[in-house]
Short mmCIF file of C-alpha atoms in Angstrom, two decimals:
data_model
loop_
_atom_site.label_atom_id
_atom_site.label_comp_id
_atom_site.label_asym_id
_atom_site.label_seq_id
_atom_site.Cartn_x
_atom_site.Cartn_y
_atom_site.Cartn_z
CA MET Z 1 19.66 -39.50 49.25
CA LYS Z 2 21.14 -36.85 51.53
CA SER Z 3 19.60 -33.44 50.91
CA THR Z 4 18.25 -30.37 52.64
CA LEU Z 5 14.83 -30.79 54.19
CA LEU Z 6 13.73 -27.22 53.73
CA LYS Z 7 15.41 -24.09 52.44
CA THR Z 8 14.09 -20.56 52.44
CA LEU Z 9 14.20 -18.48 49.29
CA ALA Z 10 12.11 -15.62 50.64
CA ALA Z 11 13.79 -12.29 51.23
CA THR Z 12 11.90 -11.86 54.50
CA THR Z 13 13.11 -13.46 57.72
CA LEU Z 14 10.95 -16.16 59.29
CA VAL Z 15 9.69 -15.18 62.76
CA ALA Z 16 10.52 -17.55 65.63
CA THR Z 17 7.58 -19.69 66.72
CA THR Z 18 6.45 -20.92 70.11
CA GLN Z 19 4.75 -23.97 68.62
CA ALA Z 20 5.83 -27.55 69.33
CA GLU Z 21 9.40 -28.44 68.48
CA ILE Z 22 8.36 -31.04 65.90
CA HIS Z 23 5.83 -31.26 63.11
CA VAL Z 24 4.20 -34.34 61.59
CA LEU Z 25 2.96 -34.42 58.02
CA GLY Z 26 0.57 -37.27 57.23
CA THR Z 27 1.00 -38.39 53.62
CA SER Z 28 -0.99 -40.70 51.37
CA TRP Z 29 -0.63 -41.97 47.80
CA LYS Z 30 -2.72 -43.92 45.34
CA GLU Z 31 -0.86 -45.87 42.72
CA ARG Z 32 -2.40 -46.95 39.44
CA GLY Z 33 -0.36 -49.41 37.46
CA VAL Z 34 -0.10 -50.86 33.96
CA ASN Z 35 1.55 -54.08 32.82
CA ALA Z 36 0.66 -54.36 29.14
CA PRO Z 37 2.16 -55.09 25.70
CA GLU Z 38 4.10 -52.29 24.07
CA GLY Z 39 1.92 -49.65 22.50
CA THR Z 40 -1.22 -50.64 24.42
CA MET Z 41 -3.19 -47.77 25.93
CA ILE Z 42 -5.38 -48.41 29.00
CA ARG Z 43 -7.58 -45.43 29.67
CA THR Z 44 -8.82 -46.31 33.16
CA PRO Z 45 -6.14 -48.31 34.99
CA GLY Z 46 -7.15 -49.46 38.47
CA THR Z 47 -5.56 -48.68 41.79
CA ILE Z 48 -2.99 -51.33 42.69
CA ALA Z 49 -1.67 -49.84 45.93
CA ALA Z 50 -2.63 -47.30 48.56
CA THR Z 51 0.22 -46.21 50.80
CA ARG Z 52 0.29 -43.79 53.70
CA GLY Z 53 3.03 -42.38 55.84
CA TYR Z 54 4.14 -39.99 58.58
CA LEU Z 55 6.94 -37.51 57.90
CA ILE Z 56 8.28 -36.26 61.26
CA MET Z 57 10.40 -33.08 61.16
CA ASP Z 58 11.88 -30.89 63.87
CA GLN Z 59 12.49 -27.15 63.87
CA SER Z 60 16.02 -27.53 62.55
CA VAL Z 61 14.27 -27.60 59.14
CA LEU Z 62 14.39 -23.80 59.45
CA THR Z 63 18.18 -23.72 59.78
CA ALA Z 64 21.06 -24.01 57.36
CA THR Z 65 21.91 -27.49 58.71
CA PRO Z 66 18.62 -29.33 59.23
CA ALA Z 67 18.55 -32.68 61.00
CA ALA Z 68 17.29 -35.78 59.27
CA ALA Z 69 13.58 -36.50 59.53
CA THR Z 70 11.93 -39.82 60.36
CA TYR Z 71 9.60 -41.31 57.77
CA ILE Z 72 7.13 -44.07 58.69
CA GLU Z 73 5.42 -45.74 55.75
CA TYR Z 74 2.46 -48.06 56.25
CA GLY Z 75 -0.08 -49.91 54.16
CA GLU Z 76 -1.86 -53.20 53.47
CA ILE Z 77 -1.00 -56.18 51.30
CA ARG Z 78 -3.84 -58.45 50.13
CA GLU Z 79 -2.86 -61.91 49.01
CA ALA Z 80 -5.10 -64.99 48.69
CA GLY Z 81 -7.76 -63.26 50.74
CA VAL Z 82 -5.35 -62.46 53.56
CA VAL Z 83 -4.69 -58.85 54.53
CA THR Z 84 -1.29 -58.04 56.01
CA ARG Z 85 -0.80 -54.66 57.62
CA TYR Z 86 2.81 -53.47 57.54
CA TYR Z 87 4.88 -50.44 58.37
CA THR Z 88 8.50 -49.47 57.77
CA THR Z 89 10.72 -46.85 59.37
CA ASP Z 90 13.47 -44.65 57.99
CA THR Z 91 15.09 -42.67 60.81
CA ASP Z 92 17.51 -40.93 58.47
CA PHE Z 93 15.06 -39.61 55.90
CA THR Z 94 16.45 -36.64 53.97
CA SER Z 95 14.63 -37.05 50.65
CA PHE Z 96 12.28 -34.12 51.17
CA LEU Z 97 13.25 -30.88 49.42
CA ALA Z 98 11.21 -27.70 49.45
CA ASP Z 99 11.42 -24.00 48.70
CA LEU Z 100 9.37 -21.57 50.76
CA ILE Z 101 8.36 -18.49 48.79
CA SER Z 102 6.74 -15.47 50.43
CA GLY Z 103 4.94 -12.86 48.32
CA ASP Z 104 4.36 -9.17 48.94
CA SER Z 105 0.77 -9.88 49.92
CA GLY Z 106 1.85 -12.23 52.67
CA GLY Z 107 1.14 -15.44 50.80
CA ARG Z 108 3.43 -18.36 51.54
CA ARG Z 109 3.79 -21.25 49.10
CA LEU Z 110 5.86 -24.41 49.15
CA TYR Z 111 7.29 -26.10 46.08
CA GLY Z 112 9.43 -29.20 46.18
CA HIS Z 113 10.06 -32.91 45.64
CA MET Z 114 9.84 -35.94 47.91
CA GLU Z 115 10.82 -39.57 47.56
CA VAL Z 116 7.61 -41.65 47.42
CA PRO Z 117 6.64 -45.35 47.40
CA VAL Z 118 6.23 -47.04 44.01
CA SER Z 119 5.18 -50.70 43.92
CA LEU Z 120 5.09 -51.71 40.28
CA ALA Z 121 7.65 -49.76 38.29
CA SER Z 122 10.32 -49.72 41.05
CA PRO Z 123 12.32 -46.74 39.77
CA VAL Z 124 15.77 -46.04 41.21
CA ASN Z 125 14.93 -42.55 42.44
CA PRO Z 126 11.15 -42.08 42.80
CA MET Z 127 11.08 -38.33 43.50
CA MET Z 128 7.64 -36.74 43.10
CA PRO Z 129 6.92 -32.97 42.80
CA PHE Z 130 4.48 -31.23 45.12
CA SER Z 131 3.16 -27.78 45.95
CA GLY Z 132 1.34 -26.44 48.98
CA THR Z 133 1.12 -23.94 51.79
CA SER Z 134 3.09 -23.48 54.99
CA MET Z 135 2.45 -22.51 58.57
CA ALA Z 136 3.84 -19.26 59.90
CA SER Z 137 6.76 -21.27 61.30
CA GLY Z 138 7.63 -22.56 57.84
CA PHE Z 139 6.44 -26.11 58.44
CA PRO Z 140 4.32 -27.53 55.60
CA ARG Z 141 0.59 -27.15 56.29
CA LYS Z 142 -0.90 -28.88 53.31
CA ILE Z 143 0.78 -30.21 50.19
CA SER Z 144 -0.50 -31.80 47.01
CA PHE Z 145 1.60 -34.14 44.88
CA ASP Z 146 1.40 -33.70 41.16
CA GLN Z 147 0.31 -36.77 39.25
CA THR Z 148 3.53 -38.43 38.21
CA VAL Z 149 4.35 -41.36 35.93
CA PHE Z 150 7.10 -43.78 36.97
CA GLN Z 151 8.25 -46.56 34.68
CA THR Z 152 10.97 -49.07 33.97
CA ALA Z 153 13.54 -48.92 31.15
CA THR Z 154 13.78 -45.93 28.81
CA SER Z 155 10.79 -44.13 27.33
CA ASN Z 156 10.44 -43.21 23.70
CA THR Z 157 11.28 -39.52 23.28
CA VAL Z 158 8.42 -39.00 20.85
CA ALA Z 159 5.62 -40.96 22.48
CA GLY Z 160 6.77 -40.15 25.98
CA PRO Z 161 5.92 -42.43 28.88
CA ARG Z 162 3.37 -44.55 27.00
CA ILE Z 163 5.96 -46.74 25.25
CA VAL Z 164 8.73 -48.58 27.07
CA ASN Z 165 11.34 -50.89 25.64
CA ALA Z 166 11.43 -53.59 28.33
CA ASP Z 167 10.83 -57.05 26.84
CA ASN Z 168 7.84 -55.63 24.92
CA PHE Z 169 6.02 -54.81 28.13
CA VAL Z 170 5.13 -51.60 29.85
CA LEU Z 171 5.78 -51.46 33.60
CA ARG Z 172 4.33 -48.16 34.65
CA SER Z 173 2.98 -46.58 37.84
CA VAL Z 174 0.91 -43.40 38.03
CA LEU Z 175 0.90 -41.80 41.49
CA THR Z 176 -1.13 -39.04 43.09
CA GLY Z 177 -0.95 -38.00 46.71
CA SER Z 178 -1.30 -35.37 49.40
CA GLY Z 179 -0.04 -34.43 52.84
CA ASN Z 180 -1.74 -32.87 55.87
CA PRO Z 181 -0.71 -32.03 59.45
CA VAL Z 182 -1.07 -34.73 62.11
CA THR Z 183 -1.55 -33.82 65.75
CA THR Z 184 0.91 -35.24 68.27
CA LYS Z 185 1.81 -34.47 71.87
CA ALA Z 186 5.47 -35.24 71.31
CA LEU Z 187 8.20 -32.60 71.47
CA THR Z 188 10.97 -34.54 69.74
CA ILE Z 189 11.26 -36.67 66.63
CA SER Z 190 12.02 -39.72 68.77
CA GLU Z 191 8.95 -39.19 70.96
CA ALA Z 192 6.70 -38.65 67.93
CA THR Z 193 8.11 -41.76 66.25
CA ASP Z 194 7.30 -43.86 69.34
CA GLU Z 195 3.81 -42.37 69.60
CA LEU Z 196 2.90 -42.96 65.96
CA ILE Z 197 4.36 -46.49 65.91
CA ALA Z 198 2.30 -47.29 69.00
CA ARG Z 199 -0.81 -46.13 67.10
CA LEU Z 200 0.00 -48.40 64.19
CA LYS Z 201 0.68 -51.40 66.42
CA ARG Z 202 -2.68 -50.94 68.14
CA GLN Z 203 -4.27 -51.11 64.70
CA GLY Z 204 -2.51 -54.38 63.87
CA TYR Z 205 0.43 -53.11 61.82
CA THR Z 206 3.74 -55.00 61.99
CA ARG Z 207 7.12 -53.53 61.09
CA THR Z 208 8.73 -55.14 58.08
CA LEU Z 209 12.01 -54.75 56.24
CA VAL Z 210 12.33 -52.85 52.98
CA GLU Z 211 16.03 -52.15 52.58
CA ALA Z 212 19.48 -53.62 53.06
CA PRO Z 213 21.35 -52.75 56.27
CA THR Z 214 22.61 -49.19 56.53
CA ILE Z 215 25.78 -48.33 58.46
CA VAL Z 216 25.42 -45.04 60.31
CA GLN Z 217 28.77 -45.18 62.16
CA ASP Z 218 31.53 -46.92 60.25
CA LEU Z 219 34.85 -48.43 61.29
CA PRO Z 220 37.74 -45.98 61.68
CA ALA Z 221 40.28 -45.80 58.88
CA THR Z 222 43.18 -46.65 61.20
CA LEU Z 223 43.66 -48.13 64.65
CA THR Z 224 46.90 -48.36 66.62
CA LEU Z 225 47.15 -51.01 69.36
CA GLN Z 226 49.78 -52.04 71.87
CA ASP Z 227 50.72 -55.68 72.09
CA GLY Z 228 47.95 -57.25 74.17
CA GLN Z 229 45.64 -54.25 73.95
CA VAL Z 230 42.05 -55.20 73.08
CA SER Z 231 39.77 -52.99 71.00
CA LEU Z 232 36.16 -53.63 70.04
CA LEU Z 233 35.39 -53.10 66.36
CA GLU Z 234 31.79 -52.21 65.51
CA ALA Z 235 29.97 -50.87 62.48
CA VAL Z 236 26.83 -49.32 63.98
CA LEU Z 237 23.66 -49.95 61.96
CA SER Z 238 20.65 -47.76 61.50
CA PRO Z 239 17.93 -48.84 63.94
CA ASP Z 240 15.75 -49.40 60.87
CA SER Z 241 17.81 -52.56 60.23
CA ILE Z 242 17.41 -53.96 63.75
CA PRO Z 243 14.20 -55.85 64.61
CA GLY Z 244 12.33 -55.25 67.82
CA ALA Z 245 9.77 -57.34 69.64
CA GLY Z 246 6.96 -58.31 67.28
CA ASP Z 247 8.69 -57.09 64.10
CA ASP Z 248 8.30 -59.28 61.04
CA PHE Z 249 11.94 -59.69 60.01
CA ALA Z 250 15.10 -61.34 61.26
CA ALA Z 251 18.15 -59.63 62.69
CA PRO Z 252 20.99 -58.98 60.23
CA THR Z 253 23.91 -61.38 60.07
CA TYR Z 254 27.57 -60.44 60.33
CA GLN Z 255 30.82 -61.83 58.96
CA TRP Z 256 34.14 -60.26 59.86
CA TYR Z 257 37.13 -60.47 57.55
CA LYS Z 258 40.87 -60.03 57.85
CA GLY Z 259 42.04 -59.00 54.44
CA GLU Z 260 39.80 -60.97 52.09
CA THR Z 261 39.56 -64.04 54.34
CA ALA Z 262 36.55 -64.64 56.56
CA ILE Z 263 37.50 -65.02 60.23
CA VAL Z 264 36.08 -68.31 61.46
CA GLY Z 265 33.48 -67.76 64.16
CA ALA Z 266 33.56 -63.95 63.88
CA VAL Z 267 29.84 -63.53 63.23
CA GLY Z 268 28.80 -61.04 65.91
CA ALA Z 269 27.88 -57.38 65.69
CA THR Z 270 31.27 -56.55 67.26
CA TYR Z 271 34.73 -58.05 66.97
CA ALA Z 272 37.34 -57.89 69.72
CA ILE Z 273 40.80 -57.53 68.20
CA THR Z 274 44.01 -57.94 70.19
CA GLY Z 275 47.11 -56.02 69.24
CA GLY Z 276 50.32 -57.88 68.56
CA ALA Z 277 51.97 -59.96 65.87
CA SER Z 278 49.75 -60.60 62.86
CA THR Z 279 47.80 -63.88 62.97
CA ALA Z 280 44.79 -65.18 61.07
CA THR Z 281 42.43 -63.58 63.58
CA ASN Z 282 44.34 -60.81 65.36
CA GLY Z 283 47.19 -58.34 65.28
CA ALA Z 284 48.28 -56.01 62.53
CA GLY Z 285 46.30 -56.08 59.28
CA GLN Z 286 43.12 -54.88 57.60
CA TYR Z 287 39.65 -55.74 58.86
CA HIS Z 288 36.08 -55.20 57.65
CA VAL Z 289 32.62 -56.65 58.19
CA VAL Z 290 29.83 -57.62 55.79
CA VAL Z 291 26.31 -57.18 57.20
CA SER Z 292 23.43 -58.93 55.43
CA ASN Z 293 19.67 -59.26 55.69
CA ALA Z 294 16.88 -60.59 53.48
CA ILE Z 295 17.06 -57.53 51.22
CA GLY Z 296 20.79 -57.22 50.66
CA SER Z 297 24.13 -56.57 52.28
CA VAL Z 298 26.53 -53.74 53.07
CA THR Z 299 30.29 -53.81 53.51
CA SER Z 300 31.90 -51.59 56.12
CA ALA Z 301 34.93 -49.42 55.65
CA THR Z 302 38.29 -51.15 56.11
CA VAL Z 303 40.23 -50.42 59.27
CA THR Z 304 44.00 -50.81 59.14
CA VAL Z 305 45.33 -52.02 62.51
CA SER Z 306 48.96 -51.19 63.26
CA PRO Z 307 51.22 -51.88 66.28
CA GLU Z 308 51.83 -49.07 68.75
CA THR Z 309 55.30 -47.51 68.72
CA THR Z 310 57.20 -48.11 71.98
CA SER Z 311 59.76 -45.69 73.36
CA PHE Z 312 61.75 -45.14 76.54
CA ALA Z 313 59.95 -42.77 78.87
CA THR Z 314 62.87 -43.19 81.28
CA ASN Z 315 66.17 -44.39 79.85
CA LEU Z 316 69.29 -45.74 81.53
CA GLN Z 317 71.44 -43.23 83.37
CA PRO Z 318 74.97 -42.69 82.04
CA SER Z 319 76.64 -44.16 85.15
CA TYR Z 320 75.88 -46.45 88.11
CA THR Z 321 78.11 -47.39 91.04
CA VAL Z 322 78.46 -50.61 93.03
CA ILE Z 323 80.19 -50.49 96.43
CA GLY Z 324 82.55 -53.46 96.79
CA GLY Z 325 80.43 -56.59 96.38
CA GLY Z 326 77.19 -54.66 96.66
CA THR Z 327 74.49 -54.30 94.02
CA THR Z 328 72.84 -51.76 91.77
CA THR Z 329 69.76 -52.18 89.60
CA LEU Z 330 69.47 -51.08 85.97
CA SER Z 331 65.95 -50.39 84.71
CA VAL Z 332 63.97 -48.38 82.20
CA VAL Z 333 60.36 -47.18 81.88
CA LEU Z 334 58.56 -47.85 78.59
CA ALA Z 335 55.90 -45.67 77.01
CA PRO Z 336 53.20 -46.70 76.74
CA ALA Z 337 53.38 -49.07 79.67
CA PRO Z 338 53.30 -52.62 78.26
CA ILE Z 339 50.09 -54.64 78.43
CA THR Z 340 51.72 -57.79 77.13
CA ALA Z 341 55.37 -57.95 78.19
CA PRO Z 342 57.81 -57.43 75.33
CA THR Z 343 61.03 -59.43 75.03
CA TYR Z 344 63.98 -58.04 77.01
CA GLN Z 345 67.67 -58.72 76.46
CA TRP Z 346 70.42 -57.07 78.51
CA GLN Z 347 73.82 -56.77 76.85
CA LYS Z 348 77.28 -56.08 78.27
CA ALA Z 349 80.57 -54.79 76.86
CA THR Z 350 83.98 -53.89 78.21
CA VAL Z 351 84.04 -50.55 76.37
CA ALA Z 352 81.21 -48.12 75.54
CA GLY Z 353 81.32 -48.81 71.81
CA GLY Z 354 81.12 -52.57 72.20
CA PRO Z 355 81.09 -55.23 70.99
CA PHE Z 356 78.13 -56.09 73.24
CA VAL Z 357 77.27 -59.66 74.20
CA ASN Z 358 74.10 -60.94 75.81
CA VAL Z 359 74.03 -61.25 79.59
CA SER Z 360 73.24 -64.93 80.25
CA ASP Z 361 69.72 -65.88 81.29
CA GLN Z 362 70.75 -67.17 84.73
CA TYR Z 363 72.18 -63.74 85.54
CA GLY Z 364 68.94 -61.94 84.67
CA GLY Z 365 69.69 -61.25 81.00
CA LYS Z 366 66.03 -61.51 79.94
CA SER Z 367 64.50 -59.62 82.86
CA PRO Z 368 62.86 -56.17 82.62
CA SER Z 369 65.47 -54.91 85.11
CA LEU Z 370 69.01 -56.12 85.77
CA LEU Z 371 70.59 -56.66 89.17
CA VAL Z 372 74.31 -55.96 88.82
CA ILE Z 373 76.55 -57.47 91.53
CA GLY Z 374 80.01 -56.07 92.16
CA GLY Z 375 82.70 -58.61 91.34
CA GLU Z 376 80.27 -61.18 89.92
CA ALA Z 377 81.81 -63.72 87.55
CA PRO Z 378 80.72 -67.12 86.22
CA PRO Z 379 81.96 -70.01 88.38
CA ALA Z 380 84.71 -72.28 87.13
CA GLY Z 381 83.50 -74.79 84.58
CA SER Z 382 80.75 -72.56 83.16
CA PRO Z 383 80.07 -72.96 79.42
CA THR Z 384 82.05 -70.78 77.05
CA GLY Z 385 80.25 -67.50 76.43
CA THR Z 386 78.53 -67.34 79.82
CA THR Z 387 78.29 -63.67 80.79
CA ALA Z 388 77.66 -62.51 84.35
CA THR Z 389 77.22 -58.92 85.54
CA GLY Z 390 79.87 -56.87 87.41
CA ILE Z 391 81.52 -53.69 86.20
CA GLY Z 392 81.23 -52.81 82.50
CA PHE Z 393 78.97 -51.12 79.98
CA TYR Z 394 75.31 -52.13 79.59
CA ARG Z 395 72.38 -51.58 77.26
CA LEU Z 396 68.89 -53.10 76.91
CA GLU Z 397 67.15 -54.34 73.75
CA VAL Z 398 63.33 -54.37 73.89
CA THR Z 399 61.45 -56.25 71.16
CA THR Z 400 57.72 -55.81 70.45
CA SER Z 401 55.63 -57.14 67.57
CA LYS Z 402 56.45 -53.96 65.66
CA GLU Z 403 60.11 -53.25 66.33
CA LYS Z 404 63.27 -53.60 68.39
CA ILE Z 405 64.43 -50.56 70.35
CA THR Z 406 67.74 -50.17 72.18
CA SER Z 407 68.36 -48.15 75.32
CA ALA Z 408 71.16 -45.74 76.02
CA VAL Z 409 74.47 -47.21 77.20
CA ALA Z 410 75.16 -47.12 80.95
CA GLN Z 411 78.50 -47.70 82.66
CA VAL Z 412 78.70 -49.58 85.96
CA VAL Z 413 81.79 -48.72 88.00
CA SER Z 414 83.13 -50.11 91.30
CA GLN Z 415 83.97 -48.12 94.40
CA ALA Z 416 85.83 -49.40 97.43
CA PRO Z 417 83.67 -49.58 100.58
CA THR Z 418 84.17 -46.85 103.16
CA GLY Z 419 81.44 -48.10 105.47
CA PHE Z 420 79.90 -51.41 106.48
CA ALA Z 421 79.41 -53.33 103.22
CA PHE Z 422 79.89 -56.62 101.43
CA SER Z 423 83.26 -56.89 99.76
CA VAL Z 424 82.23 -60.30 98.39
CA ASN Z 425 78.54 -61.14 98.02
CA THR Z 426 76.77 -64.48 97.91
CA PRO Z 427 76.22 -66.07 94.48
CA ARG Z 428 72.89 -65.94 92.67
CA PHE Z 429 72.66 -69.72 92.41
CA LEU Z 430 74.35 -72.91 93.55
CA SER Z 431 73.77 -76.41 92.22
CA VAL Z 432 74.56 -79.14 94.78
CA PRO Z 433 75.00 -82.82 93.84
CA LEU Z 434 73.22 -85.56 95.76
CA THR Z 435 76.29 -87.80 95.77
CA THR Z 436 79.74 -87.13 97.18
CA PRO Z 437 80.41 -84.57 98.34
CA GLY Z 438 76.64 -83.92 98.47
CA THR Z 439 77.08 -80.45 99.97
CA GLY Z 440 78.05 -76.95 98.94
CA THR Z 441 78.95 -73.73 100.68
CA ILE Z 442 77.43 -70.26 100.44
CA SER Z 443 79.50 -67.47 101.93
CA ALA Z 444 79.98 -63.70 101.90
CA THR Z 445 82.59 -61.28 103.21
CA VAL Z 446 81.86 -57.96 104.91
CA VAL Z 447 84.20 -55.08 105.82
CA ASN Z 448 84.15 -52.11 108.18
CA GLY Z 449 81.64 -53.72 110.53
CA GLY Z 450 83.73 -54.24 113.63
CA THR Z 451 82.79 -57.68 114.93
CA PRO Z 452 79.62 -58.34 112.92
CA THR Z 453 76.96 -60.95 113.64
CA TYR Z 454 75.31 -63.12 111.02
CA GLN Z 455 71.96 -64.80 110.53
CA TRP Z 456 70.91 -67.02 107.62
CA TYR Z 457 67.33 -67.26 106.32
CA LYS Z 458 65.66 -69.71 103.97
CA ALA Z 459 62.54 -69.64 101.74
CA PRO Z 460 61.10 -72.60 99.79
CA LEU Z 461 61.58 -72.65 96.02
CA SER Z 462 57.78 -72.61 95.67
CA ALA Z 463 57.51 -69.39 97.74
CA PRO Z 464 60.85 -67.62 97.20
CA THR Z 465 59.99 -64.57 99.32
CA ALA Z 466 58.65 -66.41 102.38
CA PHE Z 467 61.89 -66.39 104.40
CA VAL Z 468 62.21 -67.94 107.84
CA GLN Z 469 65.21 -67.84 110.17
CA LEU Z 470 67.56 -70.84 110.24
CA ASP Z 471 68.26 -71.38 113.90
CA GLY Z 472 71.94 -71.91 114.69
CA SER Z 473 73.13 -70.65 111.30
CA THR Z 474 75.06 -67.62 112.52
CA SER Z 475 78.34 -67.53 110.63
CA SER Z 476 79.36 -65.84 107.39
CA SER Z 477 79.17 -69.16 105.53
CA LEU Z 478 76.54 -71.87 105.30
CA GLN Z 479 76.85 -75.48 104.21
CA VAL Z 480 73.84 -76.58 102.16
CA SER Z 481 72.71 -79.94 100.84
CA GLY Z 482 71.29 -81.23 97.58
CA THR Z 483 68.81 -83.44 99.46
CA VAL Z 484 65.27 -82.07 99.41
CA ALA Z 485 64.41 -83.48 102.84
CA ASP Z 486 67.32 -81.72 104.56
CA THR Z 487 66.63 -78.54 106.54
CA LYS Z 488 69.41 -76.91 104.55
CA GLY Z 489 68.44 -78.55 101.30
CA PRO Z 490 67.26 -76.87 98.07
CA GLY Z 491 65.66 -73.44 98.57
CA VAL Z 492 66.39 -69.72 98.49
CA TYR Z 493 68.93 -68.42 101.00
CA ARG Z 494 70.00 -65.00 102.20
CA LEU Z 495 72.41 -63.68 104.82
CA VAL Z 496 71.78 -60.71 107.08
CA ALA Z 497 74.97 -59.22 108.56
CA THR Z 498 74.82 -56.72 111.44
CA SER Z 499 77.71 -54.47 112.44
CA SER Z 500 78.86 -54.08 116.03
CA GLY Z 501 79.13 -50.87 118.00
CA ALA Z 502 76.79 -48.28 119.48
CA SER Z 503 74.82 -47.83 116.25
CA PRO Z 504 74.65 -51.22 114.54
CA THR Z 505 73.39 -51.45 110.96
CA SER Z 506 72.28 -54.47 108.97
CA ILE Z 507 72.90 -55.36 105.35
CA THR Z 508 71.36 -58.21 103.35
CA SER Z 509 73.09 -60.37 100.78
CA VAL Z 510 71.93 -61.36 97.35
CA ASP Z 511 69.40 -64.21 97.39
CA THR Z 512 71.03 -67.52 96.46
CA VAL Z 513 68.92 -70.20 94.76
CA VAL Z 514 70.13 -73.66 95.76
CA THR Z 515 69.02 -76.59 93.60
CA THR Z 516 69.92 -80.25 93.28
CA ALA Z 517 72.43 -80.87 90.53
CA PRO Z 518 71.16 -82.99 87.64
#
């Protein structure tokens, strides 16, 4: 029950106090019980339970928004000659309501209700009235609980609480109690709780469990995740549900669900969910957890997990230029930056409005960025529909688990070289047969370089950026082999051309991947 701990009805304003920041009220109850046939009257029922407790409040009880108190209940259970001392904690206790009334003569009285322990009748809401006095600060000084009858079922309106219609038996508890200040050195509720629990433990009391788990911080209603982004779901429980060293109850158990289906193996206090396409255990969908202990269970709120929307933080420019057989690179920037790479597909058309066709995979069609080579075309004998780069119109399709987005259209145009440049570049790939002729040729053409010099370099296929110079390979063309053991066999090749003159410059060709033909 969530309610105000203390409210002030007096017309006078309470004076600020320099006392400790918290106050402890020691409470005790005696319960007399009856379990008898209907209509039976027992004049002197015996005491069946004696329960005590500590109600720990802070000075926010004097404000309009008081904090929750901590309530520690403790007692003894005698069974078969064995005495078990127990205590329970409720760190979110708000079932203490009181009015403070100040009279003209300076008198200060408290009137209110408090939730109290009832062993036999077990009512749903055992609130018990009390009256008492307060300190100058407004904290309760001494309170007395009015004798109160609690019972099961519904009482007869004429006979009152003496007759109960519950299988011809009366289940009734009669409680009386009181509360008095308890001295503590603590300045906070947490400190006082630790101090008083330590007292009880020294006297042989063991914490036990009296209620089902309580969630104090639930799952969010919604959660948006990128593909590959991991988020930890957790429904935080009240510490009253979590056992500590020496406590006489087991830790709660957990079962996570997607929709209404239990997730196999998801039995921890937290669940790591990965964004992406919906699967049985991850991705978009609805999730919740059921937490159980020996008393009962609680089901968390349901969180709806959705994919993150992806957009272009930087789109394609309207126009790009390649000089002769040179290159230009098309690329975009996605927001948010991908964690798990989406699917990319570059498309090309001869006019801005299309139709667009996919750039073939071997020409970089599925790469995040696209290297466009001036004058590039598929070699003779390529399958129908093979699309290389070169001049034209381009766009990029990006596909995530949520959606497919398409970039702006960019035009790549060609410009004749005016300086030292490749007029014809090397190819991206070359497949060389082992049998006759068993060789192939890689070549490039440069212009405006005077009398240029050339140097070929090679990197292994397993380390395609680890280039080393090929001694003696100093012309604009290079004959390569399909034989792995050959120096000029399969690998990655590039040509560096250097212009002549007083201020020579160097340009580097496209890397050519040479493989052995099937």
